[in-house]
Tab-separated table of C-alpha atoms in Angstrom:
chain	number	residue	atom	x	y	z
A	1	UNK	CA	27.400	-25.625	18.874
A	2	UNK	CA	27.106	-22.711	21.303
A	3	UNK	CA	25.039	-19.738	20.194
A	4	UNK	CA	27.935	-17.278	20.506
A	5	UNK	CA	30.144	-19.533	18.390
A	6	UNK	CA	27.560	-19.615	15.610
A	7	UNK	CA	27.313	-15.828	15.757
A	8	UNK	CA	31.084	-15.416	15.425
A	9	UNK	CA	31.210	-17.797	12.491
A	10	UNK	CA	28.330	-16.043	10.743
A	11	UNK	CA	30.041	-12.686	11.259
A	12	UNK	CA	33.120	-14.138	9.553
A	13	UNK	CA	31.255	-14.920	6.318
A	14	UNK	CA	28.699	-12.090	5.985
A	15	UNK	CA	28.527	-8.431	7.131
A	16	UNK	CA	27.692	-8.059	10.834
A	17	UNK	CA	24.981	-5.503	10.126
A	18	UNK	CA	22.739	-8.053	8.379
A	19	UNK	CA	22.603	-10.314	11.469
A	20	UNK	CA	20.054	-10.011	14.285
A	21	UNK	CA	19.807	-12.304	17.311
A	22	UNK	CA	16.506	-13.411	18.922
A	23	UNK	CA	14.557	-11.247	16.509
A	24	UNK	CA	10.734	-11.117	16.997
A	25	UNK	CA	9.215	-12.447	13.779
A	26	UNK	CA	5.823	-10.829	14.370
A	27	UNK	CA	7.416	-7.711	12.870
A	28	UNK	CA	7.620	-9.452	9.518
A	29	UNK	CA	4.259	-11.200	9.054
A	30	UNK	CA	0.934	-9.868	7.841
A	31	UNK	CA	-0.844	-11.638	10.700
A	32	UNK	CA	1.385	-9.736	13.189
A	33	UNK	CA	2.086	-12.981	15.043
A	34	UNK	CA	5.171	-15.093	15.637
A	35	UNK	CA	7.935	-15.825	18.140
A	36	UNK	CA	11.661	-15.169	17.854
A	37	UNK	CA	14.243	-16.330	15.344
A	38	UNK	CA	17.537	-17.528	16.841
A	39	UNK	CA	19.391	-15.799	13.985
A	40	UNK	CA	17.668	-13.452	11.547
A	41	UNK	CA	19.770	-12.508	8.528
A	42	UNK	CA	18.930	-10.022	5.766
A	43	UNK	CA	21.427	-10.638	2.958
A	44	UNK	CA	21.819	-7.966	0.286
A	45	UNK	CA	23.665	-10.138	-2.239
A	46	UNK	CA	23.098	-13.581	-3.743
A	47	UNK	CA	26.579	-14.578	-2.598
A	48	UNK	CA	25.562	-13.869	1.008
A	49	UNK	CA	22.658	-16.297	0.709
A	50	UNK	CA	24.905	-18.969	-0.747
A	51	UNK	CA	27.486	-18.513	2.018
A	52	UNK	CA	24.875	-18.681	4.780
A	53	UNK	CA	23.158	-21.742	3.338
A	54	UNK	CA	26.438	-23.569	2.763
A	55	UNK	CA	27.538	-22.781	6.328
A	56	UNK	CA	24.217	-24.011	7.734
A	57	UNK	CA	24.369	-27.199	5.648
A	58	UNK	CA	27.934	-27.938	6.750
A	59	UNK	CA	27.065	-27.433	10.420
A	60	UNK	CA	23.624	-29.100	10.335
A	61	UNK	CA	21.780	-25.897	11.276
A	62	UNK	CA	18.172	-25.586	10.033
A	63	UNK	CA	17.408	-22.744	7.607
A	64	UNK	CA	14.037	-21.060	7.047
A	65	UNK	CA	13.350	-18.484	4.346
A	66	UNK	CA	11.001	-15.526	4.674
A	67	UNK	CA	9.688	-13.253	1.978
A	68	UNK	CA	6.955	-10.700	2.502
A	69	UNK	CA	5.259	-12.737	5.249
A	70	UNK	CA	1.867	-12.376	3.575
A	71	UNK	CA	0.741	-16.007	3.334
A	72	UNK	CA	2.395	-17.495	6.382
A	73	UNK	CA	1.681	-18.048	10.079
A	74	UNK	CA	4.647	-18.297	12.438
A	75	UNK	CA	3.958	-19.965	15.771
A	76	UNK	CA	4.764	-18.244	19.080
A	77	UNK	CA	7.558	-20.704	19.837
A	78	UNK	CA	9.570	-19.057	17.090
A	79	UNK	CA	12.033	-20.653	14.701
A	80	UNK	CA	15.222	-22.424	15.661
A	81	UNK	CA	18.346	-22.013	13.619
A	82	UNK	CA	18.748	-19.422	10.890
A	83	UNK	CA	15.986	-17.377	9.277
A	84	UNK	CA	16.975	-15.708	6.014
A	85	UNK	CA	14.915	-12.709	4.941
A	86	UNK	CA	15.121	-12.140	1.190
A	87	UNK	CA	13.456	-8.716	1.170
A	88	UNK	CA	16.703	-6.842	0.535
A	89	UNK	CA	17.067	-8.629	-2.819
A	90	UNK	CA	14.506	-6.253	-4.286
A	91	UNK	CA	15.915	-5.037	-7.617
A	92	UNK	CA	13.707	-4.819	-10.720
A	93	UNK	CA	15.334	-4.571	-14.163
A	94	UNK	CA	13.580	-4.223	-17.522
A	95	UNK	CA	15.011	-5.293	-20.883
A	96	UNK	CA	12.769	-5.162	-23.968
A	97	UNK	CA	9.843	-7.496	-23.145
A	98	UNK	CA	11.482	-9.103	-20.089
A	99	UNK	CA	11.564	-8.151	-16.422
A	100	UNK	CA	14.221	-9.591	-14.143
A	101	UNK	CA	13.536	-9.214	-10.437
A	102	UNK	CA	15.178	-10.109	-7.165
A	103	UNK	CA	13.131	-12.454	-5.005
A	104	UNK	CA	12.534	-9.795	-2.360
A	105	UNK	CA	10.763	-7.381	-4.688
A	106	UNK	CA	7.012	-7.151	-4.159
A	107	UNK	CA	5.136	-8.739	-7.035
A	108	UNK	CA	2.820	-5.709	-6.939
A	109	UNK	CA	5.812	-3.483	-7.722
A	110	UNK	CA	6.907	-5.776	-10.551
A	111	UNK	CA	3.372	-5.625	-11.943
A	112	UNK	CA	3.463	-1.818	-11.803
A	113	UNK	CA	6.870	-1.744	-13.469
A	114	UNK	CA	5.455	-3.842	-16.286
A	115	UNK	CA	2.606	-1.358	-16.659
A	116	UNK	CA	5.010	1.599	-16.715
A	117	UNK	CA	6.864	-0.051	-19.616
A	118	UNK	CA	3.617	-0.961	-21.432
A	119	UNK	CA	4.148	-4.689	-20.923
A	120	UNK	CA	1.100	-6.893	-20.430
A	121	UNK	CA	0.818	-10.244	-18.657
A	122	UNK	CA	1.293	-9.360	-14.992
A	123	UNK	CA	-1.901	-7.417	-14.385
A	124	UNK	CA	-3.317	-10.308	-12.337
A	125	UNK	CA	-0.581	-9.684	-9.738
A	126	UNK	CA	-1.454	-6.029	-9.077
A	127	UNK	CA	-3.102	-6.913	-5.758
A	128	UNK	CA	-1.081	-9.918	-4.584
A	129	UNK	CA	0.792	-8.809	-1.427
A	130	UNK	CA	3.665	-11.300	-1.608
A	131	UNK	CA	7.255	-11.138	-2.800
A	132	UNK	CA	8.527	-12.549	-6.084
A	133	UNK	CA	10.212	-15.421	-4.246
A	134	UNK	CA	6.987	-16.332	-2.481
A	135	UNK	CA	5.002	-15.954	-5.688
A	136	UNK	CA	7.234	-18.445	-7.501
A	137	UNK	CA	7.313	-20.756	-4.469
A	138	UNK	CA	3.524	-21.177	-4.536
A	139	UNK	CA	2.770	-20.265	-8.163
A	140	UNK	CA	0.729	-17.323	-6.958
A	141	UNK	CA	-2.307	-16.361	-8.968
A	142	UNK	CA	-5.465	-14.289	-9.009
A	143	UNK	CA	-8.321	-13.455	-11.368
A	144	UNK	CA	-7.432	-16.080	-13.941
A	145	UNK	CA	-3.689	-15.451	-14.114
A	146	UNK	CA	-0.755	-17.107	-12.376
A	147	UNK	CA	3.036	-16.989	-12.286
A	148	UNK	CA	3.192	-20.064	-14.510
A	149	UNK	CA	1.739	-18.042	-17.400
A	150	UNK	CA	4.628	-15.599	-17.699
A	151	UNK	CA	7.751	-16.756	-15.859
A	152	UNK	CA	10.779	-17.569	-17.995
A	153	UNK	CA	13.220	-18.868	-15.387
A	154	UNK	CA	14.127	-18.693	-11.703
A	155	UNK	CA	17.611	-18.595	-10.203
A	156	UNK	CA	17.570	-20.725	-7.059
A	157	UNK	CA	19.852	-22.012	-4.315
A	158	UNK	CA	19.652	-25.586	-3.057
A	159	UNK	CA	20.222	-26.698	0.539
A	160	UNK	CA	23.981	-26.964	-0.071
A	161	UNK	CA	24.277	-23.371	-1.235
A	162	UNK	CA	24.638	-24.250	-4.918
A	163	UNK	CA	23.103	-22.096	-7.666
A	164	UNK	CA	20.519	-23.688	-9.954
A	165	UNK	CA	18.696	-22.095	-12.886
A	166	UNK	CA	15.244	-23.566	-13.505
A	167	UNK	CA	13.167	-22.900	-16.623
A	168	UNK	CA	9.381	-22.624	-16.596
A	169	UNK	CA	9.086	-26.377	-17.236
A	170	UNK	CA	11.750	-27.217	-14.649
A	171	UNK	CA	9.814	-25.313	-11.976
A	172	UNK	CA	6.878	-27.788	-12.191
A	173	UNK	CA	4.424	-24.993	-11.467
A	174	UNK	CA	1.006	-26.280	-10.502
A	175	UNK	CA	-1.907	-24.985	-8.444
A	176	UNK	CA	-0.181	-23.306	-5.469
A	177	UNK	CA	2.790	-25.619	-5.848
A	178	UNK	CA	6.256	-25.839	-7.433
A	179	UNK	CA	9.535	-27.765	-7.387
A	180	UNK	CA	10.822	-24.959	-5.137
A	181	UNK	CA	8.508	-26.213	-2.386
A	182	UNK	CA	9.159	-29.883	-2.986
A	183	UNK	CA	12.963	-29.649	-2.897
A	184	UNK	CA	13.394	-26.904	-0.277
A	185	UNK	CA	14.992	-24.509	-2.747
A	186	UNK	CA	15.070	-20.745	-2.363
A	187	UNK	CA	14.434	-18.330	-5.210
A	188	UNK	CA	16.993	-15.540	-5.617
A	189	UNK	CA	15.788	-14.099	-8.923
A	190	UNK	CA	13.037	-14.570	-11.463
A	191	UNK	CA	12.626	-13.464	-15.068
A	192	UNK	CA	9.268	-12.834	-16.728
A	193	UNK	CA	8.652	-12.681	-20.463
A	194	UNK	CA	5.726	-10.369	-21.231
A	195	UNK	CA	3.989	-8.956	-24.292
A	196	UNK	CA	3.943	-5.358	-25.547
A	197	UNK	CA	0.646	-3.724	-24.699
A	198	UNK	CA	-1.165	-0.436	-24.326
A	199	UNK	CA	-0.362	1.317	-21.061
A	200	UNK	CA	-3.859	2.759	-20.677
A	201	UNK	CA	-5.496	-0.628	-21.268
A	202	UNK	CA	-3.134	-2.238	-18.745
A	203	UNK	CA	-3.952	0.453	-16.160
A	204	UNK	CA	-7.691	0.025	-16.709
A	205	UNK	CA	-7.432	-3.716	-16.152
A	206	UNK	CA	-5.387	-3.193	-12.986
A	207	UNK	CA	-7.898	-0.615	-11.720
A	208	UNK	CA	-10.737	-3.064	-12.299
A	209	UNK	CA	-8.958	-5.894	-10.470
A	210	UNK	CA	-7.997	-3.571	-7.594
A	211	UNK	CA	-11.598	-2.413	-7.198
A	212	UNK	CA	-12.844	-6.013	-7.184
A	213	UNK	CA	-10.253	-6.987	-4.595
A	214	UNK	CA	-10.881	-4.042	-2.281
A	215	UNK	CA	-14.651	-4.528	-2.408
A	216	UNK	CA	-14.452	-8.206	-1.474
A	217	UNK	CA	-11.410	-8.690	0.761
A	218	UNK	CA	-10.971	-7.598	4.411
A	219	UNK	CA	-7.885	-5.467	3.831
A	220	UNK	CA	-8.573	-3.352	6.918
A	221	UNK	CA	-7.356	-6.114	9.288
A	222	UNK	CA	-4.141	-8.118	9.588
A	223	UNK	CA	-4.595	-11.463	7.845
A	224	UNK	CA	-2.665	-14.250	6.138
A	225	UNK	CA	-4.527	-13.852	2.856
A	226	UNK	CA	-6.572	-16.672	1.388
A	227	UNK	CA	-6.405	-19.462	3.976
A	228	UNK	CA	-7.484	-22.506	1.979
A	229	UNK	CA	-6.859	-23.899	-1.475
A	230	UNK	CA	-9.814	-24.238	-3.825
A	231	UNK	CA	-11.286	-27.744	-3.398
A	232	UNK	CA	-12.125	-29.529	-6.688
A	233	UNK	CA	-15.644	-28.585	-7.719
A	234	UNK	CA	-16.105	-26.079	-4.901
A	235	UNK	CA	-15.043	-22.690	-3.566
A	236	UNK	CA	-13.606	-22.682	-0.051
A	237	UNK	CA	-15.196	-19.352	0.852
A	238	UNK	CA	-18.647	-20.498	-0.268
A	239	UNK	CA	-18.387	-23.708	1.775
A	240	UNK	CA	-17.334	-21.769	4.880
A	241	UNK	CA	-20.122	-19.244	4.324
A	242	UNK	CA	-22.719	-22.012	3.865
A	243	UNK	CA	-21.456	-23.621	7.073
A	244	UNK	CA	-22.426	-20.349	8.808
A	245	UNK	CA	-18.902	-19.839	10.098
A	246	UNK	CA	-18.453	-16.190	9.148
A	247	UNK	CA	-17.753	-14.209	12.302
A	248	UNK	CA	-16.788	-17.316	14.260
A	249	UNK	CA	-13.939	-16.332	16.537
A	250	UNK	CA	-11.278	-18.138	18.522
A	251	UNK	CA	-9.253	-15.830	20.722
A	252	UNK	CA	-8.560	-12.673	18.724
A	253	UNK	CA	-8.917	-14.246	15.267
A	254	UNK	CA	-12.189	-14.617	13.371
A	255	UNK	CA	-13.486	-15.818	10.037
A	256	UNK	CA	-13.984	-12.613	8.084
A	257	UNK	CA	-17.549	-11.362	7.794
A	258	UNK	CA	-16.557	-9.735	4.487
A	259	UNK	CA	-14.967	-12.770	2.800
A	260	UNK	CA	-15.281	-16.232	4.343
A	261	UNK	CA	-12.034	-17.395	2.763
A	262	UNK	CA	-10.053	-15.038	5.015
A	263	UNK	CA	-9.278	-15.082	8.728
A	264	UNK	CA	-8.526	-11.736	10.322
A	265	UNK	CA	-6.697	-10.678	13.463
A	266	UNK	CA	-9.321	-8.443	15.079
A	267	UNK	CA	-8.098	-8.354	18.681
A	268	UNK	CA	-4.420	-9.169	19.316
A	269	UNK	CA	-4.856	-12.735	18.108
A	270	UNK	CA	-2.051	-15.270	18.287
A	271	UNK	CA	-0.702	-17.821	15.843
A	272	UNK	CA	-2.325	-20.470	18.046
A	273	UNK	CA	-5.686	-18.726	17.588
A	274	UNK	CA	-5.196	-18.875	13.823
A	275	UNK	CA	-4.212	-22.517	13.888
A	276	UNK	CA	-7.104	-23.516	16.148
A	277	UNK	CA	-9.601	-21.631	13.994
A	278	UNK	CA	-8.247	-23.239	10.824
A	279	UNK	CA	-8.644	-26.708	12.335
A	280	UNK	CA	-12.163	-25.884	13.531
A	281	UNK	CA	-13.265	-24.640	10.094
A	282	UNK	CA	-11.773	-27.726	8.428
A	283	UNK	CA	-13.634	-29.979	10.871
A	284	UNK	CA	-17.021	-28.277	10.424
A	285	UNK	CA	-16.813	-28.168	6.612
A	286	UNK	CA	-15.790	-31.829	6.527
A	287	UNK	CA	-18.731	-32.793	8.767
A	288	UNK	CA	-21.319	-30.704	6.909
A	289	UNK	CA	-20.291	-31.171	3.290
A	290	UNK	CA	-17.816	-34.071	3.294
A	291	UNK	CA	-15.234	-31.794	1.663
A	292	UNK	CA	-11.654	-31.664	2.909
A	293	UNK	CA	-10.141	-28.175	2.994
A	294	UNK	CA	-6.385	-27.999	2.458
A	295	UNK	CA	-4.419	-25.010	3.660
A	296	UNK	CA	-2.952	-22.529	1.230
A	297	UNK	CA	-1.331	-20.605	4.077
A	298	UNK	CA	1.905	-22.061	5.444
A	299	UNK	CA	2.257	-22.642	9.201
A	300	UNK	CA	5.835	-22.863	10.466
A	301	UNK	CA	7.797	-22.603	13.704
A	302	UNK	CA	7.427	-24.206	17.091
A	303	UNK	CA	4.539	-24.257	19.505
A	304	UNK	CA	5.163	-22.193	22.654
A	305	UNK	CA	5.433	-25.335	24.802
A	306	UNK	CA	8.064	-26.879	22.502
A	307	UNK	CA	10.812	-24.646	23.892
């Protein structure tokens, strides 16, 4: 189907103002890398998402979802088809001991809302830079807590545009994994059941976690967050540090000197630089310690020479 025809058909089912053509995706990722999206849509309603996904399914057009862009690398070749940004679905509602949030809300903001209402259980998320949708997608966690501990349900859309409500058990939340990943679902909304707590105690815990995070993580540079999953019996950062890879650079991207589990964009690095450095670190750690490092960060899109 011709590009202009797709545009006209999209404009017939959703508001024109939420559609952008050939949009540079580097504007939406923490690494500040990434090529263009053929169609970049920012729906403001769940019904918009359903309509777009159903249209794409019917016309065999690939769909990619983006949240906060904090744990993702998008290649310079960009993304074909439709990219749906969920950031405009950012509402946060509180009812007794429950918080219901749109997938585009930052999990940090949801954590702060819980604190403001003296609800405990989301303190661990006070420094996680992702969106609620991304947090559910990968069962985000930090400092001993994870989404699995407090989520009640998630409202999702499947690849046909149909709504599905999944309970905590249905979500199959595991270490950095979920049914959302496995079945290419997209989260529209999530509900968290929390416990009444003391606001001052909650704030003190969040302050402590924030201080620990800021002292250890290279927040002064663009990065994709923690690059690798924790290997059984090991810590990825410790292995990389022991392999003397801190400060190793490919192009404009280097292994952080502050925290070996991070890779930072120090000099106009590209997605290719990130990908090459990831492969190099995996290779060296495998050779030195016979431990296989698996990525936590997602790498999507096409290589520049694929177009």
